[in-house]
Short mmCIF file of N, CA and C in Angstrom, two decimals:
data_model
loop_
_atom_site.label_atom_id
_atom_site.label_comp_id
_atom_site.label_asym_id
_atom_site.label_seq_id
_atom_site.Cartn_x
_atom_site.Cartn_y
_atom_site.Cartn_z
N MET Z 1 -0.50 25.79 24.24
CA MET Z 1 -1.63 24.91 24.50
C MET Z 1 -1.11 23.50 24.68
N SER Z 2 -1.57 22.83 25.72
CA SER Z 2 -1.08 21.49 26.00
C SER Z 2 -1.89 20.47 25.20
N PRO Z 3 -1.25 19.33 24.81
CA PRO Z 3 -1.95 18.31 24.05
C PRO Z 3 -3.12 17.71 24.83
N ARG Z 4 -4.16 17.38 24.14
CA ARG Z 4 -5.34 16.77 24.76
C ARG Z 4 -5.02 15.33 25.12
N ALA Z 5 -5.41 14.90 26.30
CA ALA Z 5 -5.17 13.55 26.74
C ALA Z 5 -5.83 12.55 25.77
N GLY Z 6 -5.10 11.49 25.47
CA GLY Z 6 -5.64 10.46 24.57
C GLY Z 6 -5.39 10.74 23.09
N LEU Z 7 -4.89 11.91 22.78
CA LEU Z 7 -4.56 12.21 21.40
C LEU Z 7 -3.05 12.15 21.21
N ASP Z 8 -2.65 11.52 20.13
CA ASP Z 8 -1.24 11.51 19.73
C ASP Z 8 -1.21 11.36 18.19
N ARG Z 9 -0.04 11.43 17.67
CA ARG Z 9 0.10 11.36 16.20
C ARG Z 9 -0.49 10.07 15.65
N HIS Z 10 -0.24 8.94 16.27
CA HIS Z 10 -0.74 7.68 15.78
C HIS Z 10 -2.27 7.66 15.75
N THR Z 11 -2.90 8.18 16.76
CA THR Z 11 -4.35 8.24 16.81
C THR Z 11 -4.88 9.12 15.69
N LEU Z 12 -4.24 10.23 15.44
CA LEU Z 12 -4.66 11.11 14.35
C LEU Z 12 -4.60 10.38 13.02
N VAL Z 13 -3.51 9.67 12.79
CA VAL Z 13 -3.33 8.94 11.54
C VAL Z 13 -4.38 7.85 11.39
N ILE Z 14 -4.66 7.12 12.45
CA ILE Z 14 -5.68 6.06 12.40
C ILE Z 14 -7.05 6.64 12.05
N ARG Z 15 -7.43 7.73 12.71
CA ARG Z 15 -8.73 8.38 12.44
C ARG Z 15 -8.77 8.98 11.05
N ALA Z 16 -7.67 9.55 10.61
CA ALA Z 16 -7.64 10.07 9.22
C ALA Z 16 -7.77 8.97 8.21
N ALA Z 17 -7.19 7.79 8.50
CA ALA Z 17 -7.30 6.66 7.59
C ALA Z 17 -8.75 6.19 7.53
N GLU Z 18 -9.47 6.28 8.63
CA GLU Z 18 -10.90 5.92 8.62
C GLU Z 18 -11.67 6.85 7.69
N ILE Z 19 -11.36 8.13 7.76
CA ILE Z 19 -12.00 9.09 6.87
C ILE Z 19 -11.68 8.78 5.42
N ALA Z 20 -10.38 8.53 5.15
CA ALA Z 20 -9.94 8.25 3.78
C ALA Z 20 -10.65 6.99 3.23
N ASP Z 21 -10.76 5.97 4.03
CA ASP Z 21 -11.39 4.74 3.56
C ASP Z 21 -12.90 4.90 3.33
N ALA Z 22 -13.53 5.72 4.15
CA ALA Z 22 -14.99 5.92 4.02
C ALA Z 22 -15.35 6.92 2.95
N GLU Z 23 -14.53 7.97 2.78
CA GLU Z 23 -14.94 9.06 1.92
C GLU Z 23 -13.93 9.44 0.84
N GLY Z 24 -12.73 8.83 0.88
CA GLY Z 24 -11.69 9.16 -0.09
C GLY Z 24 -10.66 10.08 0.52
N ILE Z 25 -9.48 10.05 -0.06
CA ILE Z 25 -8.36 10.81 0.49
C ILE Z 25 -8.61 12.33 0.47
N GLU Z 26 -9.35 12.81 -0.52
CA GLU Z 26 -9.61 14.25 -0.58
C GLU Z 26 -10.48 14.73 0.55
N ALA Z 27 -11.22 13.80 1.19
CA ALA Z 27 -12.06 14.18 2.34
C ALA Z 27 -11.24 14.35 3.62
N VAL Z 28 -9.98 13.91 3.58
CA VAL Z 28 -9.12 14.06 4.75
C VAL Z 28 -8.62 15.49 4.80
N THR Z 29 -9.24 16.26 5.68
CA THR Z 29 -8.83 17.63 5.92
C THR Z 29 -8.63 17.76 7.44
N LEU Z 30 -7.96 18.81 7.82
CA LEU Z 30 -7.79 19.03 9.26
C LEU Z 30 -9.13 19.31 9.94
N ALA Z 31 -10.01 20.00 9.25
CA ALA Z 31 -11.32 20.28 9.80
C ALA Z 31 -12.13 19.01 9.98
N ALA Z 32 -12.09 18.13 8.99
CA ALA Z 32 -12.83 16.85 9.09
C ALA Z 32 -12.26 15.98 10.20
N LEU Z 33 -10.94 15.94 10.31
CA LEU Z 33 -10.31 15.14 11.35
C LEU Z 33 -10.63 15.71 12.74
N ALA Z 34 -10.55 16.99 12.87
CA ALA Z 34 -10.88 17.62 14.17
C ALA Z 34 -12.32 17.32 14.55
N ALA Z 35 -13.22 17.41 13.58
CA ALA Z 35 -14.64 17.11 13.86
C ALA Z 35 -14.81 15.66 14.29
N LYS Z 36 -14.12 14.75 13.63
CA LYS Z 36 -14.21 13.32 13.99
C LYS Z 36 -13.71 13.07 15.41
N LEU Z 37 -12.69 13.83 15.80
CA LEU Z 37 -12.09 13.65 17.12
C LEU Z 37 -12.76 14.50 18.22
N GLY Z 38 -13.63 15.39 17.79
CA GLY Z 38 -14.32 16.26 18.75
C GLY Z 38 -13.40 17.31 19.36
N VAL Z 39 -12.47 17.79 18.55
CA VAL Z 39 -11.56 18.86 18.98
C VAL Z 39 -11.58 19.98 17.96
N ARG Z 40 -10.93 21.06 18.27
CA ARG Z 40 -10.78 22.16 17.30
C ARG Z 40 -9.52 21.91 16.47
N SER Z 41 -9.55 22.34 15.24
CA SER Z 41 -8.42 22.13 14.32
C SER Z 41 -7.07 22.56 14.88
N PRO Z 42 -6.96 23.68 15.56
CA PRO Z 42 -5.66 24.07 16.09
C PRO Z 42 -5.04 23.04 17.06
N SER Z 43 -5.91 22.27 17.72
CA SER Z 43 -5.40 21.23 18.64
C SER Z 43 -4.58 20.17 17.95
N LEU Z 44 -4.84 19.96 16.66
CA LEU Z 44 -4.13 18.94 15.89
C LEU Z 44 -2.66 19.29 15.74
N TYR Z 45 -2.36 20.58 15.76
CA TYR Z 45 -0.97 21.03 15.57
C TYR Z 45 -0.03 20.66 16.71
N ASN Z 46 -0.61 20.16 17.81
CA ASN Z 46 0.22 19.64 18.87
C ASN Z 46 0.85 18.30 18.49
N HIS Z 47 0.34 17.70 17.43
CA HIS Z 47 0.77 16.35 17.03
C HIS Z 47 1.23 16.24 15.60
N ILE Z 48 0.83 17.16 14.76
CA ILE Z 48 1.22 17.13 13.34
C ILE Z 48 1.56 18.55 12.90
N ASN Z 49 2.30 18.63 11.79
CA ASN Z 49 2.67 19.94 11.25
C ASN Z 49 1.85 20.28 10.01
N GLY Z 50 0.55 20.09 10.09
CA GLY Z 50 -0.32 20.46 8.99
C GLY Z 50 -0.78 19.25 8.18
N LEU Z 51 -1.56 19.54 7.15
CA LEU Z 51 -2.19 18.51 6.35
C LEU Z 51 -1.16 17.66 5.59
N GLN Z 52 -0.11 18.29 5.06
CA GLN Z 52 0.91 17.51 4.34
C GLN Z 52 1.58 16.51 5.27
N ASP Z 53 1.88 16.90 6.47
CA ASP Z 53 2.48 16.01 7.45
C ASP Z 53 1.54 14.87 7.78
N LEU Z 54 0.24 15.18 7.92
CA LEU Z 54 -0.76 14.13 8.16
C LEU Z 54 -0.81 13.14 7.00
N ARG Z 55 -0.80 13.64 5.81
CA ARG Z 55 -0.84 12.74 4.63
C ARG Z 55 0.42 11.91 4.50
N THR Z 56 1.55 12.46 4.88
CA THR Z 56 2.78 11.67 4.91
C THR Z 56 2.65 10.55 5.95
N GLY Z 57 2.11 10.89 7.08
CA GLY Z 57 1.86 9.87 8.12
C GLY Z 57 0.92 8.78 7.63
N LEU Z 58 -0.08 9.17 6.86
CA LEU Z 58 -1.02 8.19 6.28
C LEU Z 58 -0.29 7.29 5.30
N ALA Z 59 0.58 7.87 4.47
CA ALA Z 59 1.32 7.06 3.50
C ALA Z 59 2.22 6.03 4.20
N ILE Z 60 2.90 6.46 5.24
CA ILE Z 60 3.77 5.54 6.01
C ILE Z 60 2.94 4.45 6.66
N TYR Z 61 1.86 4.81 7.27
CA TYR Z 61 0.98 3.86 7.93
C TYR Z 61 0.41 2.88 6.87
N GLY Z 62 -0.02 3.38 5.72
CA GLY Z 62 -0.54 2.51 4.67
C GLY Z 62 0.50 1.55 4.16
N LEU Z 63 1.71 2.04 3.92
CA LEU Z 63 2.80 1.15 3.44
C LEU Z 63 3.13 0.08 4.48
N GLU Z 64 3.13 0.48 5.74
CA GLU Z 64 3.43 -0.51 6.79
C GLU Z 64 2.34 -1.59 6.85
N LEU Z 65 1.08 -1.18 6.77
CA LEU Z 65 0.00 -2.18 6.78
C LEU Z 65 0.00 -3.05 5.53
N LEU Z 66 0.28 -2.45 4.38
CA LEU Z 66 0.36 -3.21 3.15
C LEU Z 66 1.49 -4.26 3.24
N PHE Z 67 2.63 -3.85 3.77
CA PHE Z 67 3.71 -4.81 3.94
C PHE Z 67 3.30 -5.94 4.85
N THR Z 68 2.67 -5.63 5.97
CA THR Z 68 2.22 -6.65 6.90
C THR Z 68 1.24 -7.63 6.21
N CYS Z 69 0.31 -7.11 5.49
CA CYS Z 69 -0.67 -7.97 4.79
C CYS Z 69 0.02 -8.89 3.80
N MET Z 70 0.92 -8.33 2.98
CA MET Z 70 1.62 -9.12 1.97
C MET Z 70 2.55 -10.14 2.59
N SER Z 71 3.32 -9.73 3.59
CA SER Z 71 4.26 -10.67 4.17
C SER Z 71 3.58 -11.75 4.97
N ASN Z 72 2.50 -11.43 5.67
CA ASN Z 72 1.73 -12.45 6.38
C ASN Z 72 1.13 -13.48 5.42
N ALA Z 73 0.62 -12.97 4.31
CA ALA Z 73 0.02 -13.86 3.31
C ALA Z 73 1.03 -14.82 2.69
N ALA Z 74 2.24 -14.33 2.48
CA ALA Z 74 3.27 -15.16 1.82
C ALA Z 74 4.17 -15.94 2.79
N GLU Z 75 3.91 -15.78 4.07
CA GLU Z 75 4.77 -16.43 5.07
C GLU Z 75 4.81 -17.95 4.86
N GLY Z 76 6.01 -18.48 4.81
CA GLY Z 76 6.19 -19.91 4.67
C GLY Z 76 6.05 -20.40 3.23
N LEU Z 77 5.78 -19.50 2.30
CA LEU Z 77 5.60 -19.86 0.88
C LEU Z 77 6.79 -19.37 0.08
N ASN Z 78 6.97 -19.91 -1.10
CA ASN Z 78 7.96 -19.42 -2.02
C ASN Z 78 7.48 -19.62 -3.45
N GLY Z 79 8.20 -19.04 -4.38
CA GLY Z 79 7.89 -19.19 -5.78
C GLY Z 79 6.47 -18.77 -6.13
N ASP Z 80 5.82 -19.54 -7.00
CA ASP Z 80 4.49 -19.21 -7.49
C ASP Z 80 3.49 -19.00 -6.39
N ALA Z 81 3.50 -19.87 -5.36
CA ALA Z 81 2.55 -19.73 -4.25
C ALA Z 81 2.73 -18.42 -3.52
N ALA Z 82 3.97 -17.98 -3.32
CA ALA Z 82 4.22 -16.72 -2.63
C ALA Z 82 3.76 -15.54 -3.48
N VAL Z 83 4.00 -15.57 -4.79
CA VAL Z 83 3.58 -14.49 -5.65
C VAL Z 83 2.05 -14.39 -5.66
N HIS Z 84 1.37 -15.53 -5.77
CA HIS Z 84 -0.08 -15.53 -5.74
C HIS Z 84 -0.60 -14.97 -4.40
N ALA Z 85 -0.01 -15.41 -3.32
CA ALA Z 85 -0.47 -14.99 -1.98
C ALA Z 85 -0.28 -13.49 -1.77
N MET Z 86 0.92 -12.99 -2.14
CA MET Z 86 1.14 -11.57 -1.91
C MET Z 86 0.32 -10.73 -2.90
N GLY Z 87 0.12 -11.23 -4.10
CA GLY Z 87 -0.72 -10.50 -5.08
C GLY Z 87 -2.16 -10.39 -4.60
N ARG Z 88 -2.70 -11.48 -4.09
CA ARG Z 88 -4.08 -11.43 -3.56
C ARG Z 88 -4.13 -10.51 -2.34
N ALA Z 89 -3.12 -10.56 -1.49
CA ALA Z 89 -3.12 -9.71 -0.31
C ALA Z 89 -3.05 -8.23 -0.72
N TYR Z 90 -2.29 -7.93 -1.75
CA TYR Z 90 -2.21 -6.54 -2.23
C TYR Z 90 -3.60 -6.05 -2.67
N VAL Z 91 -4.25 -6.84 -3.50
CA VAL Z 91 -5.57 -6.44 -4.01
C VAL Z 91 -6.59 -6.42 -2.88
N ASP Z 92 -6.53 -7.38 -1.96
CA ASP Z 92 -7.45 -7.37 -0.83
C ASP Z 92 -7.26 -6.14 0.04
N PHE Z 93 -5.99 -5.69 0.20
CA PHE Z 93 -5.72 -4.48 0.95
C PHE Z 93 -6.38 -3.28 0.25
N ALA Z 94 -6.21 -3.19 -1.07
CA ALA Z 94 -6.82 -2.09 -1.82
C ALA Z 94 -8.35 -2.13 -1.70
N ARG Z 95 -8.92 -3.34 -1.66
CA ARG Z 95 -10.37 -3.49 -1.53
C ARG Z 95 -10.85 -3.05 -0.16
N SER Z 96 -10.13 -3.44 0.88
CA SER Z 96 -10.62 -3.19 2.25
C SER Z 96 -10.23 -1.82 2.77
N ARG Z 97 -9.17 -1.23 2.25
CA ARG Z 97 -8.68 0.08 2.72
C ARG Z 97 -8.45 0.99 1.53
N PRO Z 98 -9.50 1.33 0.78
CA PRO Z 98 -9.30 2.07 -0.49
C PRO Z 98 -8.66 3.42 -0.32
N GLY Z 99 -9.02 4.19 0.67
CA GLY Z 99 -8.42 5.51 0.86
C GLY Z 99 -6.97 5.40 1.34
N LEU Z 100 -6.73 4.52 2.25
CA LEU Z 100 -5.37 4.30 2.75
C LEU Z 100 -4.51 3.75 1.63
N TYR Z 101 -5.04 2.85 0.82
CA TYR Z 101 -4.28 2.32 -0.31
C TYR Z 101 -3.83 3.46 -1.22
N GLU Z 102 -4.70 4.39 -1.47
CA GLU Z 102 -4.35 5.49 -2.37
C GLU Z 102 -3.15 6.26 -1.86
N THR Z 103 -3.00 6.36 -0.54
CA THR Z 103 -1.85 7.07 0.02
C THR Z 103 -0.53 6.37 -0.23
N THR Z 104 -0.58 5.04 -0.45
CA THR Z 104 0.65 4.29 -0.65
C THR Z 104 1.25 4.52 -2.04
N LEU Z 105 0.52 5.17 -2.91
CA LEU Z 105 0.97 5.33 -4.29
C LEU Z 105 1.82 6.56 -4.52
N ARG Z 106 1.93 7.42 -3.54
CA ARG Z 106 2.69 8.63 -3.74
C ARG Z 106 4.19 8.31 -3.80
N ALA Z 107 4.86 9.11 -4.59
CA ALA Z 107 6.32 8.97 -4.69
C ALA Z 107 6.95 9.41 -3.39
N PRO Z 108 8.01 8.73 -2.98
CA PRO Z 108 8.66 9.12 -1.71
C PRO Z 108 9.15 10.55 -1.78
N GLU Z 109 8.95 11.27 -0.69
CA GLU Z 109 9.43 12.63 -0.61
C GLU Z 109 10.93 12.61 -0.40
N GLN Z 110 11.60 13.55 -1.02
CA GLN Z 110 13.04 13.66 -0.86
C GLN Z 110 13.34 13.87 0.62
N GLU Z 111 14.27 13.12 1.13
CA GLU Z 111 14.78 13.27 2.47
C GLU Z 111 13.77 12.92 3.57
N ASN Z 112 12.69 12.19 3.23
CA ASN Z 112 11.80 11.69 4.28
C ASN Z 112 12.19 10.23 4.47
N THR Z 113 13.10 10.01 5.37
CA THR Z 113 13.66 8.67 5.53
C THR Z 113 12.64 7.63 6.01
N GLU Z 114 11.68 8.08 6.80
CA GLU Z 114 10.67 7.12 7.29
C GLU Z 114 9.77 6.65 6.13
N LEU Z 115 9.36 7.55 5.29
CA LEU Z 115 8.54 7.19 4.13
C LEU Z 115 9.35 6.35 3.15
N GLU Z 116 10.58 6.72 2.90
CA GLU Z 116 11.44 5.94 2.02
C GLU Z 116 11.65 4.55 2.57
N ALA Z 117 11.86 4.43 3.86
CA ALA Z 117 12.11 3.12 4.50
C ALA Z 117 10.89 2.21 4.38
N ALA Z 118 9.70 2.80 4.54
CA ALA Z 118 8.48 1.99 4.43
C ALA Z 118 8.31 1.44 3.04
N GLY Z 119 8.57 2.25 2.03
CA GLY Z 119 8.50 1.79 0.64
C GLY Z 119 9.60 0.79 0.33
N GLU Z 120 10.79 1.03 0.84
CA GLU Z 120 11.91 0.13 0.61
C GLU Z 120 11.67 -1.23 1.24
N HIS Z 121 11.00 -1.25 2.37
CA HIS Z 121 10.69 -2.50 3.05
C HIS Z 121 9.86 -3.41 2.15
N ILE Z 122 8.84 -2.84 1.50
CA ILE Z 122 7.99 -3.62 0.59
C ILE Z 122 8.81 -4.04 -0.61
N LEU Z 123 9.60 -3.12 -1.17
CA LEU Z 123 10.41 -3.45 -2.35
C LEU Z 123 11.34 -4.64 -2.06
N GLN Z 124 12.03 -4.56 -0.94
CA GLN Z 124 12.98 -5.65 -0.60
C GLN Z 124 12.27 -6.98 -0.36
N PHE Z 125 11.08 -6.93 0.21
CA PHE Z 125 10.30 -8.15 0.41
C PHE Z 125 9.92 -8.78 -0.91
N ILE Z 126 9.43 -7.98 -1.85
CA ILE Z 126 9.03 -8.52 -3.14
C ILE Z 126 10.26 -9.04 -3.92
N ILE Z 127 11.35 -8.30 -3.84
CA ILE Z 127 12.60 -8.77 -4.48
C ILE Z 127 13.01 -10.13 -3.92
N GLN Z 128 12.90 -10.28 -2.62
CA GLN Z 128 13.26 -11.55 -2.00
C GLN Z 128 12.38 -12.68 -2.54
N VAL Z 129 11.09 -12.44 -2.68
CA VAL Z 129 10.17 -13.45 -3.25
C VAL Z 129 10.58 -13.76 -4.69
N MET Z 130 10.97 -12.72 -5.45
CA MET Z 130 11.28 -12.90 -6.88
C MET Z 130 12.62 -13.61 -7.09
N LYS Z 131 13.47 -13.68 -6.09
CA LYS Z 131 14.79 -14.32 -6.22
C LYS Z 131 14.66 -15.77 -6.66
N SER Z 132 13.59 -16.45 -6.28
CA SER Z 132 13.44 -17.87 -6.63
C SER Z 132 13.32 -18.05 -8.16
N TYR Z 133 13.04 -17.00 -8.88
CA TYR Z 133 12.92 -17.11 -10.34
C TYR Z 133 14.24 -16.87 -11.07
N GLN Z 134 15.27 -16.58 -10.36
CA GLN Z 134 16.62 -16.41 -10.91
C GLN Z 134 16.63 -15.44 -12.09
N LEU Z 135 16.14 -14.25 -11.82
CA LEU Z 135 16.02 -13.21 -12.85
C LEU Z 135 17.23 -12.30 -12.90
N GLY Z 136 18.08 -12.39 -11.91
CA GLY Z 136 19.19 -11.45 -11.79
C GLY Z 136 18.66 -10.16 -11.19
N GLU Z 137 19.56 -9.31 -10.72
CA GLU Z 137 19.18 -8.09 -10.03
C GLU Z 137 18.30 -7.18 -10.86
N GLU Z 138 18.70 -6.95 -12.11
CA GLU Z 138 17.91 -6.08 -12.97
C GLU Z 138 16.56 -6.71 -13.30
N GLY Z 139 16.56 -7.99 -13.57
CA GLY Z 139 15.31 -8.71 -13.87
C GLY Z 139 14.35 -8.69 -12.71
N GLU Z 140 14.90 -8.79 -11.49
CA GLU Z 140 14.06 -8.72 -10.28
C GLU Z 140 13.35 -7.37 -10.20
N LEU Z 141 14.11 -6.31 -10.48
CA LEU Z 141 13.50 -4.97 -10.41
C LEU Z 141 12.45 -4.79 -11.50
N HIS Z 142 12.71 -5.29 -12.70
CA HIS Z 142 11.70 -5.20 -13.75
C HIS Z 142 10.46 -6.01 -13.35
N SER Z 143 10.65 -7.16 -12.73
CA SER Z 143 9.52 -7.97 -12.34
C SER Z 143 8.71 -7.33 -11.24
N VAL Z 144 9.37 -6.63 -10.32
CA VAL Z 144 8.66 -5.90 -9.26
C VAL Z 144 7.82 -4.79 -9.89
N ARG Z 145 8.39 -4.06 -10.82
CA ARG Z 145 7.61 -3.01 -11.51
C ARG Z 145 6.41 -3.60 -12.22
N GLY Z 146 6.64 -4.70 -12.89
CA GLY Z 146 5.57 -5.34 -13.64
C GLY Z 146 4.45 -5.84 -12.73
N LEU Z 147 4.84 -6.50 -11.66
CA LEU Z 147 3.83 -7.04 -10.74
C LEU Z 147 3.06 -5.89 -10.09
N ARG Z 148 3.76 -4.85 -9.68
CA ARG Z 148 3.08 -3.71 -9.06
C ARG Z 148 2.10 -3.07 -10.05
N SER Z 149 2.52 -2.93 -11.28
CA SER Z 149 1.66 -2.35 -12.32
C SER Z 149 0.41 -3.19 -12.54
N ILE Z 150 0.58 -4.48 -12.60
CA ILE Z 150 -0.54 -5.39 -12.80
C ILE Z 150 -1.50 -5.31 -11.60
N LEU Z 151 -0.98 -5.40 -10.41
CA LEU Z 151 -1.84 -5.41 -9.21
C LEU Z 151 -2.50 -4.06 -9.01
N HIS Z 152 -1.76 -2.97 -9.22
CA HIS Z 152 -2.39 -1.66 -9.08
C HIS Z 152 -3.45 -1.44 -10.17
N GLY Z 153 -3.14 -1.82 -11.39
CA GLY Z 153 -4.13 -1.66 -12.46
C GLY Z 153 -5.39 -2.43 -12.16
N PHE Z 154 -5.24 -3.66 -11.70
CA PHE Z 154 -6.40 -4.49 -11.38
C PHE Z 154 -7.20 -3.85 -10.24
N ALA Z 155 -6.51 -3.48 -9.16
CA ALA Z 155 -7.18 -2.87 -8.03
C ALA Z 155 -7.88 -1.57 -8.39
N SER Z 156 -7.23 -0.77 -9.20
CA SER Z 156 -7.81 0.51 -9.59
C SER Z 156 -9.05 0.32 -10.48
N LEU Z 157 -8.94 -0.57 -11.45
CA LEU Z 157 -10.12 -0.84 -12.30
C LEU Z 157 -11.27 -1.38 -11.48
N GLU Z 158 -10.98 -2.27 -10.56
CA GLU Z 158 -12.03 -2.83 -9.74
C GLU Z 158 -12.67 -1.77 -8.86
N GLN Z 159 -11.86 -0.89 -8.27
CA GLN Z 159 -12.40 0.19 -7.43
C GLN Z 159 -13.30 1.14 -8.19
N LYS Z 160 -12.96 1.37 -9.44
CA LYS Z 160 -13.73 2.31 -10.27
C LYS Z 160 -14.91 1.63 -10.95
N GLY Z 161 -15.17 0.37 -10.65
CA GLY Z 161 -16.29 -0.34 -11.27
C GLY Z 161 -16.02 -0.79 -12.69
N GLY Z 162 -14.75 -0.94 -13.03
CA GLY Z 162 -14.37 -1.29 -14.39
C GLY Z 162 -14.63 -2.74 -14.78
N PHE Z 163 -14.98 -3.56 -13.84
CA PHE Z 163 -15.25 -4.98 -14.13
C PHE Z 163 -16.74 -5.24 -13.97
N GLY Z 164 -17.51 -4.84 -14.99
CA GLY Z 164 -18.96 -4.95 -14.90
C GLY Z 164 -19.52 -6.31 -15.27
N MET Z 165 -18.71 -7.15 -15.90
CA MET Z 165 -19.23 -8.47 -16.31
C MET Z 165 -19.42 -9.37 -15.10
N ALA Z 166 -20.34 -10.28 -15.23
CA ALA Z 166 -20.62 -11.22 -14.13
C ALA Z 166 -19.62 -12.37 -14.11
N LEU Z 167 -18.36 -12.02 -13.94
CA LEU Z 167 -17.28 -13.01 -13.75
C LEU Z 167 -16.64 -12.76 -12.40
N ASP Z 168 -16.19 -13.85 -11.81
CA ASP Z 168 -15.54 -13.78 -10.51
C ASP Z 168 -14.21 -13.02 -10.65
N THR Z 169 -14.10 -11.86 -10.01
CA THR Z 169 -12.88 -11.08 -10.12
C THR Z 169 -11.67 -11.77 -9.45
N ASN Z 170 -11.93 -12.56 -8.44
CA ASN Z 170 -10.83 -13.33 -7.83
C ASN Z 170 -10.27 -14.34 -8.80
N GLU Z 171 -11.08 -14.96 -9.60
CA GLU Z 171 -10.59 -15.90 -10.62
C GLU Z 171 -9.79 -15.12 -11.68
N SER Z 172 -10.29 -13.95 -12.06
CA SER Z 172 -9.56 -13.11 -13.00
C SER Z 172 -8.18 -12.75 -12.46
N LEU Z 173 -8.13 -12.41 -11.18
CA LEU Z 173 -6.87 -12.04 -10.53
C LEU Z 173 -5.90 -13.23 -10.53
N THR Z 174 -6.42 -14.37 -10.17
CA THR Z 174 -5.58 -15.59 -10.14
C THR Z 174 -5.02 -15.86 -11.53
N ARG Z 175 -5.81 -15.76 -12.54
CA ARG Z 175 -5.34 -15.98 -13.92
C ARG Z 175 -4.32 -14.93 -14.34
N LEU Z 176 -4.55 -13.71 -13.94
CA LEU Z 176 -3.62 -12.62 -14.26
C LEU Z 176 -2.26 -12.86 -13.62
N ILE Z 177 -2.26 -13.22 -12.36
CA ILE Z 177 -0.99 -13.49 -11.67
C ILE Z 177 -0.29 -14.70 -12.31
N SER Z 178 -1.05 -15.72 -12.65
CA SER Z 178 -0.46 -16.89 -13.30
C SER Z 178 0.16 -16.52 -14.63
N THR Z 179 -0.46 -15.65 -15.37
CA THR Z 179 0.09 -15.19 -16.65
C THR Z 179 1.39 -14.41 -16.42
N PHE Z 180 1.41 -13.58 -15.40
CA PHE Z 180 2.62 -12.86 -15.04
C PHE Z 180 3.75 -13.82 -14.70
N ILE Z 181 3.45 -14.83 -13.91
CA ILE Z 181 4.48 -15.82 -13.53
C ILE Z 181 5.00 -16.55 -14.74
N THR Z 182 4.10 -16.93 -15.68
CA THR Z 182 4.55 -17.58 -16.90
C THR Z 182 5.46 -16.65 -17.68
N GLY Z 183 5.11 -15.35 -17.72
CA GLY Z 183 5.91 -14.40 -18.45
C GLY Z 183 7.32 -14.21 -17.87
N ILE Z 184 7.42 -14.14 -16.54
CA ILE Z 184 8.74 -13.96 -15.97
C ILE Z 184 9.59 -15.19 -16.10
N GLY Z 185 8.93 -16.32 -16.34
CA GLY Z 185 9.70 -17.55 -16.60
C GLY Z 185 10.54 -17.42 -17.86
N ASN Z 186 10.13 -16.54 -18.77
CA ASN Z 186 10.87 -16.29 -20.00
C ASN Z 186 11.99 -15.25 -19.80
N MET Z 187 12.09 -14.65 -18.63
CA MET Z 187 13.05 -13.60 -18.36
C MET Z 187 14.29 -14.07 -17.67
N LYS Z 188 14.42 -15.32 -17.35
CA LYS Z 188 15.56 -15.81 -16.55
C LYS Z 188 16.87 -15.22 -17.06
N SER Z 189 17.71 -14.84 -16.09
CA SER Z 189 19.02 -14.23 -16.45
C SER Z 189 19.92 -15.28 -17.06
N ASP Z 190 20.83 -14.82 -17.88
CA ASP Z 190 21.76 -15.71 -18.56
C ASP Z 190 22.86 -16.18 -17.67
#
C-alpha cells in the first residue's frame, strides 16, 4: 500500500501530540490518530512501526520543543536570570502542552540514539547555565537533578489541581526558583 499524500511521520507526531494535549497520553492510540487524520489505522504503518514507535516520536518531539522553549527563554541571560527564565519556560511548557510534556519524562530507551540525543541536548544546556555557579562537574549534575525535580514537582502538582489556595502560582514558582538558587550557592565546589 502506498503512503497517503500529505502524511508523513512528522505529521503523525504533531497530530498525536494534539490528542495527547487535549485528552492525555493514554488517549493516543493508533485508532484515535487514524480517526483524527481521516485514514484507516493500517495506513499509519507506512510511517511508523506501531504505537511504541509513535510514542517514542512524541517523546523526541516533546524534548526538542522543551529545549527550544528553555533555550529561547534564557537566550542572552546567565546566572540567576537564566535559571529563572528556563525554569518558567519549563513550567509554561508543561502548562501549555500537558500531554506532550508527559512524554518527555520517560527514561531513554537503550540504543535509541535520537531519543538519547534529545535528552542530552537539554541536559547539556542546563549544565552550561549552571556553570556560572562554579559547582564543579558533580555539583552541576546534582543541581540539574534538583532543578528538574523542583520544576517537575511544581508542574505536576499544578496540573493535578494541587494548588487550591488563591495565591499566584507564578509568584510561588519565582520564590521556589529563588530558594533553589540560594541553596546551590551553598554547594560551590572547593
